mmCIF file of C-alpha atoms in Angstrom:
data_model
loop_
_atom_site.group_PDB
_atom_site.id
_atom_site.type_symbol
_atom_site.label_atom_id
_atom_site.label_comp_id
_atom_site.label_asym_id
_atom_site.label_seq_id
_atom_site.Cartn_x
_atom_site.Cartn_y
_atom_site.Cartn_z
ATOM 1 C CA ASP A 1 89.025 105.134 104.936
ATOM 2 C CA ILE A 2 85.661 106.619 105.852
ATOM 3 C CA GLN A 3 85.506 107.745 109.489
ATOM 4 C CA MET A 4 82.311 107.250 111.465
ATOM 5 C CA THR A 5 81.709 109.491 114.481
ATOM 6 C CA GLN A 6 78.913 108.838 116.966
ATOM 7 C CA SER A 7 77.463 111.188 119.527
ATOM 8 C CA PRO A 8 77.066 111.149 122.380
ATOM 9 C CA SER A 9 79.603 108.596 123.609
ATOM 10 C CA SER A 10 77.263 107.768 126.457
ATOM 11 C CA LEU A 11 73.902 108.825 127.767
ATOM 12 C CA SER A 12 71.704 108.169 130.778
ATOM 13 C CA ALA A 13 68.004 107.692 130.252
ATOM 14 C CA SER A 14 64.957 106.306 132.000
ATOM 15 C CA VAL A 15 62.585 103.575 130.941
ATOM 16 C CA GLY A 16 60.006 105.116 128.617
ATOM 17 C CA ASP A 17 62.286 107.908 127.390
ATOM 18 C CA ARG A 18 62.796 108.706 123.735
ATOM 19 C CA VAL A 19 66.471 108.300 122.878
ATOM 20 C CA THR A 20 68.330 109.557 119.825
ATOM 21 C CA ILE A 21 71.882 108.645 118.807
ATOM 22 C CA THR A 22 73.636 110.310 115.906
ATOM 23 C CA CYS A 23 76.291 109.042 113.519
ATOM 24 C CA ARG A 24 78.252 111.184 111.086
ATOM 25 C CA ALA A 25 80.314 109.887 108.168
ATOM 26 C CA SER A 26 83.438 111.688 106.953
ATOM 27 C CA GLN A 27 82.087 111.570 103.399
ATOM 28 C CA SER A 28 78.773 110.784 101.780
ATOM 29 C CA ILE A 29 77.721 107.160 102.108
ATOM 30 C CA SER A 30 74.211 107.497 100.623
ATOM 31 C CA THR A 31 72.106 105.199 102.826
ATOM 32 C CA TYR A 32 74.731 102.493 103.335
ATOM 33 C CA LEU A 33 74.453 102.762 107.098
ATOM 34 C CA ILE A 34 73.871 99.970 109.600
ATOM 35 C CA TRP A 35 73.111 100.037 113.327
ATOM 36 C CA TYR A 36 73.986 97.282 115.796
ATOM 37 C CA GLN A 37 73.203 96.764 119.480
ATOM 38 C CA GLN A 38 75.711 95.001 121.715
ATOM 39 C CA LYS A 39 75.129 93.788 125.258
ATOM 40 C CA PRO A 40 77.988 92.881 127.629
ATOM 41 C CA GLY A 41 79.727 89.638 126.737
ATOM 42 C CA LYS A 42 77.614 89.135 123.615
ATOM 43 C CA ALA A 43 78.054 89.562 119.888
ATOM 44 C CA PRO A 44 76.505 92.581 118.187
ATOM 45 C CA ASN A 45 72.921 92.305 116.984
ATOM 46 C CA LEU A 46 71.794 93.859 113.694
ATOM 47 C CA LEU A 47 69.019 96.414 114.207
ATOM 48 C CA ILE A 48 68.810 98.635 111.130
ATOM 49 C CA TYR A 49 70.266 98.442 107.614
ATOM 50 C CA GLY A 50 70.046 100.741 104.642
ATOM 51 C CA ALA A 51 69.821 103.600 107.180
ATOM 52 C CA SER A 52 66.125 102.991 107.870
ATOM 53 C CA SER A 53 65.149 99.360 107.200
ATOM 54 C CA LEU A 54 64.263 97.399 110.316
ATOM 55 C CA GLN A 55 65.905 93.973 110.530
ATOM 56 C CA SER A 56 63.439 91.103 110.911
ATOM 57 C CA GLY A 57 62.553 90.456 114.540
ATOM 58 C CA VAL A 58 63.682 93.857 115.821
ATOM 59 C CA PRO A 59 61.019 95.752 117.805
ATOM 60 C CA SER A 60 59.334 98.644 116.028
ATOM 61 C CA ARG A 61 60.392 101.112 118.730
ATOM 62 C CA PHE A 62 63.755 101.186 116.933
ATOM 63 C CA SER A 63 63.978 103.384 113.863
ATOM 64 C CA GLY A 64 66.699 104.887 111.721
ATOM 65 C CA SER A 65 66.903 107.854 109.406
ATOM 66 C CA GLY A 66 69.326 109.917 107.403
ATOM 67 C CA SER A 67 71.320 109.885 104.199
ATOM 68 C CA GLY A 68 74.567 111.299 102.929
ATOM 69 C CA THR A 69 76.671 111.998 106.013
ATOM 70 C CA ASP A 70 74.218 112.367 108.902
ATOM 71 C CA PHE A 71 72.200 109.578 110.459
ATOM 72 C CA THR A 72 70.146 108.927 113.570
ATOM 73 C CA LEU A 73 68.979 105.920 115.532
ATOM 74 C CA THR A 74 65.876 106.532 117.621
ATOM 75 C CA ILE A 75 64.379 104.378 120.342
ATOM 76 C CA SER A 76 60.861 105.698 120.790
ATOM 77 C CA SER A 77 60.246 104.344 124.288
ATOM 78 C CA LEU A 78 63.289 102.906 126.041
ATOM 79 C CA GLN A 79 62.783 99.461 127.560
ATOM 80 C CA PRO A 80 64.912 97.756 130.237
ATOM 81 C CA GLU A 81 66.402 95.374 127.660
ATOM 82 C CA ASP A 82 67.605 98.305 125.518
ATOM 83 C CA PHE A 83 70.403 99.301 127.869
ATOM 84 C CA ALA A 84 73.432 98.422 125.776
ATOM 85 C CA VAL A 85 76.089 99.872 123.477
ATOM 86 C CA TYR A 86 75.024 100.925 119.989
ATOM 87 C CA TYR A 87 77.345 101.045 116.986
ATOM 88 C CA CYS A 88 76.915 102.458 113.524
ATOM 89 C CA GLN A 89 78.826 101.001 110.564
ATOM 90 C CA HIS A 90 79.005 102.028 106.922
ATOM 91 C CA SER A 91 78.864 99.501 104.094
ATOM 92 C CA TYR A 92 79.474 101.983 101.293
ATOM 93 C CA SER A 93 82.977 100.862 100.400
ATOM 94 C CA SER A 94 85.876 98.786 101.670
ATOM 95 C CA PRO A 95 86.948 98.842 104.406
ATOM 96 C CA PRO A 96 83.711 99.013 106.371
ATOM 97 C CA THR A 97 84.262 101.026 109.530
ATOM 98 C CA PHE A 98 82.380 101.392 112.794
ATOM 99 C CA GLY A 99 81.592 104.321 115.010
ATOM 100 C CA GLN A 100 83.152 104.284 118.464
ATOM 101 C CA GLY A 101 79.888 103.281 120.117
ATOM 102 C CA THR A 102 77.260 104.939 122.309
ATOM 103 C CA LYS A 103 76.578 103.451 125.721
ATOM 104 C CA VAL A 104 72.983 103.791 126.874
ATOM 105 C CA GLU A 105 72.808 103.578 130.658
ATOM 106 C CA ILE A 106 70.036 103.615 133.211
ATOM 107 C CA LYS A 107 69.370 106.970 134.853
ATOM 108 C CA GLN B 1 68.109 78.594 112.975
ATOM 109 C CA VAL B 2 71.394 79.887 111.513
ATOM 110 C CA GLN B 3 74.316 79.307 113.872
ATOM 111 C CA LEU B 4 77.985 80.220 113.843
ATOM 112 C CA MET B 5 79.929 78.239 116.433
ATOM 113 C CA GLN B 6 83.463 79.425 117.180
ATOM 114 C CA SER B 7 86.397 77.638 118.759
ATOM 115 C CA GLU B 8 87.399 78.025 122.362
ATOM 116 C CA ALA B 9 89.557 80.727 123.925
ATOM 117 C CA GLU B 10 93.295 80.689 123.225
ATOM 118 C CA VAL B 11 96.389 81.972 125.012
ATOM 119 C CA ARG B 12 99.529 82.678 123.014
ATOM 120 C CA LYS B 13 102.922 84.216 123.611
ATOM 121 C CA PRO B 14 104.065 87.259 121.638
ATOM 122 C CA GLY B 15 105.339 86.276 118.209
ATOM 123 C CA ALA B 16 103.196 83.154 118.008
ATOM 124 C CA SER B 17 100.231 82.432 115.729
ATOM 125 C CA VAL B 18 96.629 81.535 116.406
ATOM 126 C CA LYS B 19 93.921 79.898 114.313
ATOM 127 C CA VAL B 20 90.265 80.490 115.146
ATOM 128 C CA SER B 21 87.473 78.456 113.577
ATOM 129 C CA CYS B 22 83.846 79.298 112.837
ATOM 130 C CA LYS B 23 81.479 76.452 111.978
ATOM 131 C CA ALA B 24 78.285 77.425 110.187
ATOM 132 C CA SER B 25 75.027 75.512 110.257
ATOM 133 C CA GLU B 26 71.452 75.716 108.983
ATOM 134 C CA TYR B 27 72.200 77.661 105.822
ATOM 135 C CA ALA B 28 74.046 77.253 102.528
ATOM 136 C CA PHE B 29 77.603 78.054 103.648
ATOM 137 C CA THR B 30 78.981 78.929 100.218
ATOM 138 C CA ASP B 31 76.174 81.380 99.419
ATOM 139 C CA PHE B 32 77.320 83.997 101.928
ATOM 140 C CA TYR B 33 80.592 85.820 102.534
ATOM 141 C CA MET B 34 82.132 85.471 105.995
ATOM 142 C CA HIS B 35 83.691 88.424 107.767
ATOM 143 C CA TRP B 36 85.950 88.618 110.807
ATOM 144 C CA VAL B 37 85.632 91.469 113.312
ATOM 145 C CA ARG B 38 87.590 91.899 116.518
ATOM 146 C CA GLN B 39 87.017 93.801 119.744
ATOM 147 C CA ALA B 40 89.795 94.616 122.198
ATOM 148 C CA PRO B 41 88.814 94.685 125.885
ATOM 149 C CA GLY B 42 86.526 97.638 126.573
ATOM 150 C CA GLN B 43 86.955 98.912 123.013
ATOM 151 C CA GLY B 44 84.908 99.149 119.822
ATOM 152 C CA LEU B 45 84.557 96.920 116.789
ATOM 153 C CA GLU B 46 87.292 96.554 114.168
ATOM 154 C CA TRP B 47 86.799 94.875 110.784
ATOM 155 C CA MET B 48 89.601 92.532 109.759
ATOM 156 C CA GLY B 49 88.504 91.172 106.388
ATOM 157 C CA TRP B 50 86.262 88.824 104.483
ATOM 158 C CA ILE B 51 86.419 85.522 102.689
ATOM 159 C CA ASN B 52 84.327 84.502 99.729
ATOM 160 C CA THR B 53 83.287 81.079 100.993
ATOM 161 C CA ASN B 54 82.488 79.937 97.453
ATOM 162 C CA THR B 55 85.768 80.767 95.712
ATOM 163 C CA GLY B 56 88.100 81.062 98.701
ATOM 164 C CA GLY B 57 89.144 84.555 97.664
ATOM 165 C CA ALA B 58 89.773 86.956 100.537
ATOM 166 C CA SER B 59 90.316 90.623 101.240
ATOM 167 C CA TYR B 60 91.997 91.972 104.339
ATOM 168 C CA ALA B 61 92.105 95.296 106.123
ATOM 169 C CA GLN B 62 95.346 97.139 105.377
ATOM 170 C CA LYS B 63 96.297 97.021 109.055
ATOM 171 C CA PHE B 64 96.491 93.215 109.024
ATOM 172 C CA GLN B 65 98.028 92.637 105.593
ATOM 173 C CA GLY B 66 100.868 90.145 105.811
ATOM 174 C CA ARG B 67 99.773 88.793 109.204
ATOM 175 C CA VAL B 68 96.282 87.485 108.516
ATOM 176 C CA THR B 69 94.972 84.617 106.418
ATOM 177 C CA MET B 70 91.330 83.671 106.036
ATOM 178 C CA THR B 71 90.465 80.237 104.688
ATOM 179 C CA ARG B 72 87.516 77.895 104.587
ATOM 180 C CA ASP B 73 86.696 74.203 104.335
ATOM 181 C CA THR B 74 83.435 73.863 102.461
ATOM 182 C CA SER B 75 83.150 70.140 103.279
ATOM 183 C CA ILE B 76 82.542 71.019 106.940
ATOM 184 C CA SER B 77 81.075 74.538 106.474
ATOM 185 C CA THR B 78 83.858 76.095 108.506
ATOM 186 C CA ALA B 79 85.767 79.336 108.119
ATOM 187 C CA TYR B 80 89.153 79.999 109.689
ATOM 188 C CA LEU B 81 91.081 83.050 110.794
ATOM 189 C CA ASP B 82 94.846 82.724 111.084
ATOM 190 C CA LEU B 83 96.735 85.602 112.727
ATOM 191 C CA SER B 84 100.521 85.482 113.046
ATOM 192 C CA SER B 85 103.279 87.504 114.742
ATOM 193 C CA LEU B 86 100.942 88.146 117.642
ATOM 194 C CA ARG B 87 101.471 91.191 119.865
ATOM 195 C CA SER B 88 99.928 92.137 123.168
ATOM 196 C CA ASP B 89 97.582 94.547 121.420
ATOM 197 C CA ASP B 90 96.095 91.626 119.470
ATOM 198 C CA THR B 91 94.432 90.556 122.717
ATOM 199 C CA ALA B 92 90.758 90.726 121.788
ATOM 200 C CA VAL B 93 87.565 88.837 121.186
ATOM 201 C CA TYR B 94 87.437 87.697 117.569
ATOM 202 C CA PHE B 95 84.022 87.317 115.941
ATOM 203 C CA CYS B 96 83.010 85.705 112.687
ATOM 204 C CA ALA B 97 79.967 87.311 111.104
ATOM 205 C CA ARG B 98 77.862 86.250 108.153
ATOM 206 C CA GLY B 99 77.791 88.821 105.409
ATOM 207 C CA LEU B 100 75.468 89.256 102.478
ATOM 208 C CA ARG B 101 74.519 86.634 99.935
ATOM 209 C CA GLY B 102 76.853 86.984 96.990
ATOM 210 C CA SER B 103 78.334 90.321 98.068
ATOM 211 C CA TYR B 104 81.385 91.383 100.055
ATOM 212 C CA HIS B 105 79.546 94.281 101.715
ATOM 213 C CA LEU B 106 79.284 93.867 105.462
ATOM 214 C CA ARG B 107 75.780 93.640 106.816
ATOM 215 C CA ALA B 108 76.179 91.049 109.536
ATOM 216 C CA ASP B 109 72.896 89.402 110.394
ATOM 217 C CA PHE B 110 74.414 86.465 112.281
ATOM 218 C CA TRP B 111 77.510 86.403 114.471
ATOM 219 C CA GLY B 112 79.549 83.778 116.219
ATOM 220 C CA GLN B 113 79.734 83.892 119.990
ATOM 221 C CA GLY B 114 83.285 85.236 119.893
ATOM 222 C CA THR B 115 86.688 83.713 120.696
ATOM 223 C CA LEU B 116 88.934 85.421 123.229
ATOM 224 C CA VAL B 117 92.570 85.417 122.178
ATOM 225 C CA THR B 118 94.971 86.503 124.903
ATOM 226 C CA VAL B 119 98.551 87.381 123.994
ATOM 227 C CA SER B 120 100.803 87.411 127.013
ATOM 228 C CA SER B 121 104.335 86.412 127.888
#
């Protein structure tokens, strides 16, 4: 199975900050990389697919980049509603696997 | 608006089975694969498998082989997850998630609200 490793596991940031989360795959997955946001007690919400394509309805402050094994999710200006846990997931092969999550907290 | 409505929370004893349902609405149910993903308390997301809602064919994560069955009833646009021989570490929230049209790859654009399954003696 392909292992997905996110860093950091958690971070503290202020409203308006630029935030970057990284995700590394244990082997090349081309651009078959997806990012989700999950708030407490809720289901995950799809943000980015194909490493850099913004899902419909997702604010443009979210962006994704990368290919091969290294990927990033960037929030250009953190908003109060962005405090959540973020997960990456590959869709390159079966089984799809998730990173362990990155918790974005208020500083 | 696409909706996936899951069944209510369940409590089971170790060794028992549980069946969770996921009723889809406002889209063509048999056009999209359905996946099941679980999340133990305070933990990350774990993929369990998918069902081809058109053919009924399914594929399961190795970890759950022999204990899990995914089925569907197209007449009521509902998918089911059956998990048997429950253990305490099966305590988790179980989510159904709509996959891609005509493909087993997981890109979940809509999710159910989750069903908490608690396994306790």
